[in-house]
PDB file of C-alpha atoms in Angstrom:
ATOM      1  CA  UNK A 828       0.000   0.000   0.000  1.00 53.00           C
ATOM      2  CA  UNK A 829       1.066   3.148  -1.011  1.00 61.00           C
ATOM      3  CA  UNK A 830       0.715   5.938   1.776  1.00 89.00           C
ATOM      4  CA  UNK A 831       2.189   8.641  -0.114  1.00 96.00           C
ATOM      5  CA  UNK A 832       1.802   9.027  -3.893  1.00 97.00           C
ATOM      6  CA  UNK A 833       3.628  11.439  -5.675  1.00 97.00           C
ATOM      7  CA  UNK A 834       3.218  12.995  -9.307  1.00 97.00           C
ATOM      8  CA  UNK A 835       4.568  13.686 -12.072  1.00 98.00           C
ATOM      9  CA  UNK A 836       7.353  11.077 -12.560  1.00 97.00           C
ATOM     10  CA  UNK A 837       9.425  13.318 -14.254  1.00 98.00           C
ATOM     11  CA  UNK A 838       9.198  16.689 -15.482  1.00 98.00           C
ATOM     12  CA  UNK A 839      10.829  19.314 -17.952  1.00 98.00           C
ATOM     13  CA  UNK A 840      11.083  22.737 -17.437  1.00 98.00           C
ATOM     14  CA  UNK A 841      12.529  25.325 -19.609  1.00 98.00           C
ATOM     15  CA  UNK A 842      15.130  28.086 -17.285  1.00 98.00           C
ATOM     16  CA  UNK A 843      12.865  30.862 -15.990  1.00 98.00           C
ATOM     17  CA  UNK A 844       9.638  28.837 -15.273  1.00 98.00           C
ATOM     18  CA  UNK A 845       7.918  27.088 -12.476  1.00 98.00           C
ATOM     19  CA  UNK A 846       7.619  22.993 -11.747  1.00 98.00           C
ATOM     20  CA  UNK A 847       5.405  22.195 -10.404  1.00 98.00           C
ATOM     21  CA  UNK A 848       5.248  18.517  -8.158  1.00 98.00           C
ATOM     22  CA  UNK A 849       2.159  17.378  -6.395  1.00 98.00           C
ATOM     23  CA  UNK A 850       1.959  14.743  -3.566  1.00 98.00           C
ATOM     24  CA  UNK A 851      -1.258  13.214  -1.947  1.00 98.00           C
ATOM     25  CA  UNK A 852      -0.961  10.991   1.195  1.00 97.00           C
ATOM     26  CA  UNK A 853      -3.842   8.757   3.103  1.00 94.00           C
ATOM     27  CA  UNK A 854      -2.573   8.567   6.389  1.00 92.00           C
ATOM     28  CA  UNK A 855      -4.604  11.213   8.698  1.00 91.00           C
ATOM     29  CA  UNK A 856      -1.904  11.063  11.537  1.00 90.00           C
ATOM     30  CA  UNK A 857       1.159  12.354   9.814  1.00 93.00           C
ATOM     31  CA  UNK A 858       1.955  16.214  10.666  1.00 92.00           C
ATOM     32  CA  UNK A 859       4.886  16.884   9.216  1.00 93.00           C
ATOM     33  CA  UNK A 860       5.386  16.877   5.224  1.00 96.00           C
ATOM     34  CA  UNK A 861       8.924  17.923   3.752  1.00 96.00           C
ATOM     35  CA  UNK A 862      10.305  17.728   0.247  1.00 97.00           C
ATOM     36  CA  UNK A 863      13.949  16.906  -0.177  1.00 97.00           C
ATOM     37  CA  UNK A 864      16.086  17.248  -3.585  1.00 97.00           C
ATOM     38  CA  UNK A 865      18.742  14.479  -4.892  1.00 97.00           C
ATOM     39  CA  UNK A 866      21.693  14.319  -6.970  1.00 96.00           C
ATOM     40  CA  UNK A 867      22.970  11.472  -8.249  1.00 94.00           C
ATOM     41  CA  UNK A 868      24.830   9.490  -5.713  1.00 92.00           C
ATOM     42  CA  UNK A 869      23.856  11.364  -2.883  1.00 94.00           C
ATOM     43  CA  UNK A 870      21.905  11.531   0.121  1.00 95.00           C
ATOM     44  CA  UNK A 871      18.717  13.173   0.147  1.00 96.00           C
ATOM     45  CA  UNK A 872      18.758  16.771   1.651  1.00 95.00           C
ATOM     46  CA  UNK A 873      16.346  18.827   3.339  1.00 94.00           C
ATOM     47  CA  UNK A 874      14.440  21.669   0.827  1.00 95.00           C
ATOM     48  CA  UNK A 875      11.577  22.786   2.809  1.00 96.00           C
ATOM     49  CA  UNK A 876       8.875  21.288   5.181  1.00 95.00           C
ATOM     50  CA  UNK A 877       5.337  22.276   5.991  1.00 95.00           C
ATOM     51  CA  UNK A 878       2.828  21.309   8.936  1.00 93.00           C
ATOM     52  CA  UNK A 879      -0.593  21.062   8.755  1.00 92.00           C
ATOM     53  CA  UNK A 880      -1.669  24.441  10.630  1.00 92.00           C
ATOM     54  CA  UNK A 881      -0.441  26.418   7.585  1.00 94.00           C
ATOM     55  CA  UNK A 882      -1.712  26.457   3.934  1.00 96.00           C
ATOM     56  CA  UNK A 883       1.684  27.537   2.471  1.00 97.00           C
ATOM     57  CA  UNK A 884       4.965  28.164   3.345  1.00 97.00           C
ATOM     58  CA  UNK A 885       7.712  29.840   1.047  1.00 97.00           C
ATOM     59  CA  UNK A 886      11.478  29.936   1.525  1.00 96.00           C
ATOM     60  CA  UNK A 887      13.891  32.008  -1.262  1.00 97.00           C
ATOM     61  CA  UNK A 888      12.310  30.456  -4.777  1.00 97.00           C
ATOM     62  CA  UNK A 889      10.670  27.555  -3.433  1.00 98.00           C
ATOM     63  CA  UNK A 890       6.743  27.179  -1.832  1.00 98.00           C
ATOM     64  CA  UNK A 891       4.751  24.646  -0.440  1.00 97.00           C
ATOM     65  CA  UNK A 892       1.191  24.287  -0.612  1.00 97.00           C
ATOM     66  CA  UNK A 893      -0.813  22.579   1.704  1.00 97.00           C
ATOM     67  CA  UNK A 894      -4.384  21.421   1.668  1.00 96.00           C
ATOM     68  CA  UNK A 895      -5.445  19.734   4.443  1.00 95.00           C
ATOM     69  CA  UNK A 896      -8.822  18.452   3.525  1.00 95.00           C
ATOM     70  CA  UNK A 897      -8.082  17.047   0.588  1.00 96.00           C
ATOM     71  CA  UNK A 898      -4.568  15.312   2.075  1.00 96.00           C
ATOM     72  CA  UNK A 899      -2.852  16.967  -0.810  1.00 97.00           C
ATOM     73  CA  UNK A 900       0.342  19.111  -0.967  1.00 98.00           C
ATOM     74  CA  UNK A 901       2.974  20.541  -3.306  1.00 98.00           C
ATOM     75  CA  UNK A 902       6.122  21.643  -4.168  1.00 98.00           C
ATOM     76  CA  UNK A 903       6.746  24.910  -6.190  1.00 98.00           C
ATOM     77  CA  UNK A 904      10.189  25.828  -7.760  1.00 98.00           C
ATOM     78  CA  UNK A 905       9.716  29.723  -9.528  1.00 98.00           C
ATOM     79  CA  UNK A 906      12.311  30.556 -11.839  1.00 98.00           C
ATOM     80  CA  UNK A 907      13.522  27.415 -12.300  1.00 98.00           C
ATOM     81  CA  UNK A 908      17.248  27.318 -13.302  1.00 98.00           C
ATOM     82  CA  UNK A 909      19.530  23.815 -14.659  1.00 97.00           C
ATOM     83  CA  UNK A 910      21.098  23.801 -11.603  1.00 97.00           C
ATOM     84  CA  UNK A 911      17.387  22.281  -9.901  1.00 98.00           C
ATOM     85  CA  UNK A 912      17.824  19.352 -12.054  1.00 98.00           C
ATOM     86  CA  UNK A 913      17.708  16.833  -9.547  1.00 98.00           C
ATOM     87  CA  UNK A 914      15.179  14.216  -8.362  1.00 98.00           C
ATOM     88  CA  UNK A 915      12.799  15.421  -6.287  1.00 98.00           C
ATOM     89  CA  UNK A 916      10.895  13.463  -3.386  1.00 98.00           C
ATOM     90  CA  UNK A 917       8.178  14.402  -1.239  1.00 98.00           C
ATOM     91  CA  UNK A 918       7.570  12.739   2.066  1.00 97.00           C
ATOM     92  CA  UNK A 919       5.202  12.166   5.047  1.00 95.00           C
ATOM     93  CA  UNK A 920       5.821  11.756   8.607  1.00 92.00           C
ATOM     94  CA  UNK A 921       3.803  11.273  12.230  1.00 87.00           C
ATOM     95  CA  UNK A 922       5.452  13.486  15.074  1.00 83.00           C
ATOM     96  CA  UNK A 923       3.051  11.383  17.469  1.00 77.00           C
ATOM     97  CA  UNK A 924       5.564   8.116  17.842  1.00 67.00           C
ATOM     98  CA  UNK A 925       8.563  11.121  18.562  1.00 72.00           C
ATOM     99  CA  UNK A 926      10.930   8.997  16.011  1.00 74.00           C
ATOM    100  CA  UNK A 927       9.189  10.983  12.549  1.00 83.00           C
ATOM    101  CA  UNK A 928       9.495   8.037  10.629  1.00 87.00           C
ATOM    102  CA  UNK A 929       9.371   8.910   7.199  1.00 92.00           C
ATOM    103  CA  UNK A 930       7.077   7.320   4.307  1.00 93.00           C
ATOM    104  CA  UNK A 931       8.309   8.816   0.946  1.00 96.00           C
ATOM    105  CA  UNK A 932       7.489   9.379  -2.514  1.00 96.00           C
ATOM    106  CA  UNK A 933       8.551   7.723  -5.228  1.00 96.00           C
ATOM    107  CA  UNK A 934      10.159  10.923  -6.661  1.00 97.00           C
ATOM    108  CA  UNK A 935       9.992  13.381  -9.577  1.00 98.00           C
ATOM    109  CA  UNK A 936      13.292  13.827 -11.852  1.00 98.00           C
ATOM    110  CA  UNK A 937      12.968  17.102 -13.113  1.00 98.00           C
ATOM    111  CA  UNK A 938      15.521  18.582 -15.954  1.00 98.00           C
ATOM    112  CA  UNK A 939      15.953  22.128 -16.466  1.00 98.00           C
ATOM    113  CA  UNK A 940      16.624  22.599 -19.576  1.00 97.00           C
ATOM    114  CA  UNK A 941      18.461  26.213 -21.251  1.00 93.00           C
TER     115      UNK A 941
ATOM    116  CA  UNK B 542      23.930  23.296  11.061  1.00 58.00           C
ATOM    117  CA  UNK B 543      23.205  19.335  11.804  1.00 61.00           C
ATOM    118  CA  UNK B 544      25.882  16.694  10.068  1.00 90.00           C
ATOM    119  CA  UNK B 545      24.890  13.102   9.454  1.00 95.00           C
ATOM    120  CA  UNK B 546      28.174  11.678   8.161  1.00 95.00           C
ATOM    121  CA  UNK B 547      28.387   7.853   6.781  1.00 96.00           C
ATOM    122  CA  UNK B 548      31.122   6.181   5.827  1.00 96.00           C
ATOM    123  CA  UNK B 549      32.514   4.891   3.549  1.00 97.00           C
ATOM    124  CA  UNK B 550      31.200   6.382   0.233  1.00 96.00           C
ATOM    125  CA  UNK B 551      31.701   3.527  -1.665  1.00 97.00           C
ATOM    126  CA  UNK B 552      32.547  -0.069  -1.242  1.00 97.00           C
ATOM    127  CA  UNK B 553      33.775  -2.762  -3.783  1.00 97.00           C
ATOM    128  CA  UNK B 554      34.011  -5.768  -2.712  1.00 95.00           C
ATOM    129  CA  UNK B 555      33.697 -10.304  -3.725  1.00 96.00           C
ATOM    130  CA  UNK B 556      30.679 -12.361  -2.788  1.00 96.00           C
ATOM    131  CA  UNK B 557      30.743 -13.456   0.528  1.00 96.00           C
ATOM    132  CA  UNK B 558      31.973 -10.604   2.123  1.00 95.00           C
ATOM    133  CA  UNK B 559      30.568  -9.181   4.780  1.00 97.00           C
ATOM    134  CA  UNK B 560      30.764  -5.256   4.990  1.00 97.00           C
ATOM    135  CA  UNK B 561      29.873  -2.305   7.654  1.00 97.00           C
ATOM    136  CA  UNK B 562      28.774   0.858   6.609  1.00 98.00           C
ATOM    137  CA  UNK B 563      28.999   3.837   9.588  1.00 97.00           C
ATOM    138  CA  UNK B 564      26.445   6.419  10.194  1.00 96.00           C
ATOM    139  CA  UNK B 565      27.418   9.412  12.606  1.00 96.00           C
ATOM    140  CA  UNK B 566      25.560  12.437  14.102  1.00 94.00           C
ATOM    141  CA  UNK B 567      28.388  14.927  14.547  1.00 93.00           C
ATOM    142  CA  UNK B 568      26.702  17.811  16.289  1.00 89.00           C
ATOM    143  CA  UNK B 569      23.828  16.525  17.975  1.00 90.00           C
ATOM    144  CA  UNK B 570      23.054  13.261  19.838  1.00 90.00           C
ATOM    145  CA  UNK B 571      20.461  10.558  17.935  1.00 90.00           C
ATOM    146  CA  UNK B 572      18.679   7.922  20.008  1.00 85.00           C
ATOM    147  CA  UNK B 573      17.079   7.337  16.364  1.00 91.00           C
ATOM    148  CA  UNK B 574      18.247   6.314  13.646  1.00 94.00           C
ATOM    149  CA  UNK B 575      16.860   5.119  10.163  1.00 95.00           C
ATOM    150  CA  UNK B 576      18.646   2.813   7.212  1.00 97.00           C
ATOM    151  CA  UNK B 577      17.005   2.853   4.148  1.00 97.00           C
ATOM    152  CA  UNK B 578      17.988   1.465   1.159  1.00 97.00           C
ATOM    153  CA  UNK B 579      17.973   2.871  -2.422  1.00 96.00           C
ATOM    154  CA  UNK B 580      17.603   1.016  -5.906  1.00 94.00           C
ATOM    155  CA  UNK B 581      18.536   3.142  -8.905  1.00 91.00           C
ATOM    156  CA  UNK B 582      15.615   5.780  -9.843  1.00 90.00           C
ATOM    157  CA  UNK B 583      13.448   4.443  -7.196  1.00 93.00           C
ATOM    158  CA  UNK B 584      12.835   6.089  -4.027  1.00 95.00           C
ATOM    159  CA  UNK B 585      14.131   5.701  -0.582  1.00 95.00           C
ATOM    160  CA  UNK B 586      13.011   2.078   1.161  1.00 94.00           C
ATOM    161  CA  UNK B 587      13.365   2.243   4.945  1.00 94.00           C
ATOM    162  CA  UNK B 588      15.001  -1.286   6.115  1.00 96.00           C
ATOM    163  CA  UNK B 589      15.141  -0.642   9.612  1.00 95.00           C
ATOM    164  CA  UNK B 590      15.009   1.297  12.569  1.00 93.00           C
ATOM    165  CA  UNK B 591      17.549   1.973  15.199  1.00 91.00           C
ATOM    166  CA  UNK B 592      17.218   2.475  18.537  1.00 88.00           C
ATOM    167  CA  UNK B 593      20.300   3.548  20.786  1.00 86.00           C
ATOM    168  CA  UNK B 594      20.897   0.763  23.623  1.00 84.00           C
ATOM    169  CA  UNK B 595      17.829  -1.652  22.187  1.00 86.00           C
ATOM    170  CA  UNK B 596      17.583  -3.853  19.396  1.00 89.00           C
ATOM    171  CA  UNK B 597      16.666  -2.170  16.064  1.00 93.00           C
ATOM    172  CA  UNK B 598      13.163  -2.562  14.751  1.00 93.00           C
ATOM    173  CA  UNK B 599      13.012  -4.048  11.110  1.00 96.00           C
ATOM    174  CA  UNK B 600      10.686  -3.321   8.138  1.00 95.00           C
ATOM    175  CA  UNK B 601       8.589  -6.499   6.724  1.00 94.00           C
ATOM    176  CA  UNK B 602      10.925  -8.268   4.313  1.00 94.00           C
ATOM    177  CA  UNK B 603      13.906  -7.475   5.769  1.00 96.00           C
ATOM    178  CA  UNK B 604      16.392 -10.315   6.445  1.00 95.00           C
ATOM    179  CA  UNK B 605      18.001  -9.594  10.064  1.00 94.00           C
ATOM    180  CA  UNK B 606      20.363 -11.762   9.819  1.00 95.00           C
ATOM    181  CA  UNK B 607      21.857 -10.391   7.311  1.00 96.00           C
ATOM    182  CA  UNK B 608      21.532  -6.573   7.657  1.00 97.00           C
ATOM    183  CA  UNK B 609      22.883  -6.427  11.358  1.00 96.00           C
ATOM    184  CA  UNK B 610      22.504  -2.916  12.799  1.00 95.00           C
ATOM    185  CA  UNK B 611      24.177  -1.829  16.197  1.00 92.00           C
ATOM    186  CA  UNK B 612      23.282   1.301  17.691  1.00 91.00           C
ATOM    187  CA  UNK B 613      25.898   1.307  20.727  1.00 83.00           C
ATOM    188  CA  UNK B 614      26.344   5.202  21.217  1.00 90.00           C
ATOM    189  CA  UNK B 615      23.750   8.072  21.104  1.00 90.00           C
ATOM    190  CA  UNK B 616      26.000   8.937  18.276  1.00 93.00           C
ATOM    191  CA  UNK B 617      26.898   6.122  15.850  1.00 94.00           C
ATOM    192  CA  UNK B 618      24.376   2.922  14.610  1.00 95.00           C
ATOM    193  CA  UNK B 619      26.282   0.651  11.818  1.00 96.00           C
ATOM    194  CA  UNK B 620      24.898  -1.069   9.275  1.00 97.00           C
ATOM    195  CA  UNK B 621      26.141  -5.010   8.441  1.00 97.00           C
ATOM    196  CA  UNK B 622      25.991  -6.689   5.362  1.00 97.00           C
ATOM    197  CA  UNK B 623      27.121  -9.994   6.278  1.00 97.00           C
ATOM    198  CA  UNK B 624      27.906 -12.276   3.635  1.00 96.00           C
ATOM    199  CA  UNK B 625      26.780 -10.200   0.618  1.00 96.00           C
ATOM    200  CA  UNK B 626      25.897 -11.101  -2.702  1.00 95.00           C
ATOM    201  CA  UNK B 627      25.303  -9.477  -6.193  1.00 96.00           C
ATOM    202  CA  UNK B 628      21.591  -8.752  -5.407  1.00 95.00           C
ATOM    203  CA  UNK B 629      22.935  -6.987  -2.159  1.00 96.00           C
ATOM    204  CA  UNK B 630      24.306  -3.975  -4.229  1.00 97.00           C
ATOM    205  CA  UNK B 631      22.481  -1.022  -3.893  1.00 97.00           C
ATOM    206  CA  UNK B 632      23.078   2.362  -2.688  1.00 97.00           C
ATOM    207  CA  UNK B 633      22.533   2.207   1.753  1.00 98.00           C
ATOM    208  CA  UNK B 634      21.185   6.078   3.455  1.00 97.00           C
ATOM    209  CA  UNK B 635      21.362   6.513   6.726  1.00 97.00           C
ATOM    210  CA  UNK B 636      19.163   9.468   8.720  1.00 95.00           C
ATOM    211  CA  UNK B 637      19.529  10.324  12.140  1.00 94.00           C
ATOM    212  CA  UNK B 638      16.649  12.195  14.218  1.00 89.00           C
ATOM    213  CA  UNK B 639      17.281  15.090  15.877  1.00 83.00           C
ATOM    214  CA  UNK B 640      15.176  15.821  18.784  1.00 79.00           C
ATOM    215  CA  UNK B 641      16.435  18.979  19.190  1.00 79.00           C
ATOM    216  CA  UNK B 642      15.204  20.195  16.244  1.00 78.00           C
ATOM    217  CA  UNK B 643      11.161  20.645  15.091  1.00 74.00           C
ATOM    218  CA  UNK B 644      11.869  21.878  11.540  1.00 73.00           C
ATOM    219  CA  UNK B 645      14.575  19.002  10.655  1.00 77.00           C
ATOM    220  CA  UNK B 646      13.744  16.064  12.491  1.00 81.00           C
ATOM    221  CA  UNK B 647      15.560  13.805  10.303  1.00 88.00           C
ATOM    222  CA  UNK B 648      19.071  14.536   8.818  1.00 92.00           C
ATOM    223  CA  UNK B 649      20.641  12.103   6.177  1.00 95.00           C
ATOM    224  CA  UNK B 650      23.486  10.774   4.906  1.00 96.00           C
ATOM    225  CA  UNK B 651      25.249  10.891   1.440  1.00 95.00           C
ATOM    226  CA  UNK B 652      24.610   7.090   1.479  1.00 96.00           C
ATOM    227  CA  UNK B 653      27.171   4.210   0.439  1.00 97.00           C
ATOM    228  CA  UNK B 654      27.235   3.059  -2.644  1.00 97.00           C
ATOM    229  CA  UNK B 655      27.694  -0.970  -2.343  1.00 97.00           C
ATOM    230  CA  UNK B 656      28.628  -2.964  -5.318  1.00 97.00           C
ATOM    231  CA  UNK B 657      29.591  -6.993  -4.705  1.00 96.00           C
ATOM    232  CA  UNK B 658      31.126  -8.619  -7.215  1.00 94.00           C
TER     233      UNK B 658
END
């Protein structure tokens, strides 16, 4: 079963606009929802996060969107440049346990192109 | 900010060998930590969690015999791959939680690439 599902598999942007990645999840209890960006043969690293009492939250070029009710969020990226080519994964976790185990998405490779 | 360093990077190494991979919180102390495992474009697959001073809690299908995990300080867990095959390669991520921290609960590794020959 897949808790969090995650859309588009990959994606292609031309430099200057905006990707767009959406993520829906099923599991009521989780409370924290981040998105974390991966180059190739590396771990993945922290982008941005978002809890559940906010609708959005932006950081630099970068925005999540949150909707609550329909257990959807998503992952903005304005201006996209080549150097955001990288795969993309959003995630899902429950704060109630205290360990934040993370479910994750299967990812998004997004290319940037010139 | 928060370091999760693992070690090594990359291993090479013949069938049968057994190999240890080393996750570390440098600045901050983790009484959790997470392994996951990585097959090329696929997402992250937790294998196990690890619990400083218990035993580590693993995922349905994973073989605990042969992915031994010790978690013996608040700042180290280590992953074992004990007699490893070809279908054993993949690329290993640590993440350590940080209880100190509400807006990065979770800080990973750059992984291990493991190949067996």
């Amino acid at each position: 079963q897949q808790q969090v599902k995650q859309s588009p598999q990959s994606l292609i942007v031309q430099k200057g606009g905006i990707s767009i990645i959406n993520c829906a999840y099923e599991n009521t209890a989780f409370d924290y929802f981040p998105w974390y960006q991966q180059f190739p043969g590396k771990g993945p690293a922290l982008l941005i996060a978002i809890r559940p009492d906010v609708s959005e939250k932006k950081e630099g070029r970068f925005t999540i969107s949150f909707n609550k009710s329909a257990k959807q969020f998503s992952l903005h990226i304005m201006d996209s440049q080549p150097g955001d080519s990288a795969t993309y994964f959003c995630a899902a976790g429950d704060s109630g346990a205290g360990s934040y185990q993370l479910t994750f998405g299967k990812g998004t490779k997004l290319s940037v192109i010139p | 900010g928060a370091v999760v360093s693992q070690h090594p990077s990359r291993v090479i190494c013949k069938s049968g060998t057994s190999v240890k991979i080393e996750c570390r919180s440098l600045d901050f102390q983790a009484t959790t930590m997470f392994w996951y495992r990585q097959f090329p474009k696929q997402s992250l697959m937790l294998m196990a969690t690890s619990n400083e001073g218990s035993k580590a809690t693993y995922e349905q299908g994973v073989e605990k015999d042969k992915f031994l995990i010790n978690h013996a300080s608040l700042t180290l867990s280590t992953l074992t791959v004990t007699s490893a095959h070809p279908e054993d390669s993949s690329f290993y991520i640590c993440s350590a939680r940080n209880r100190d921290s509400r807006n990065q609960p979770q800080h990973f590794g750059d992984g291990t690439r493991l190949s067996i020959l």
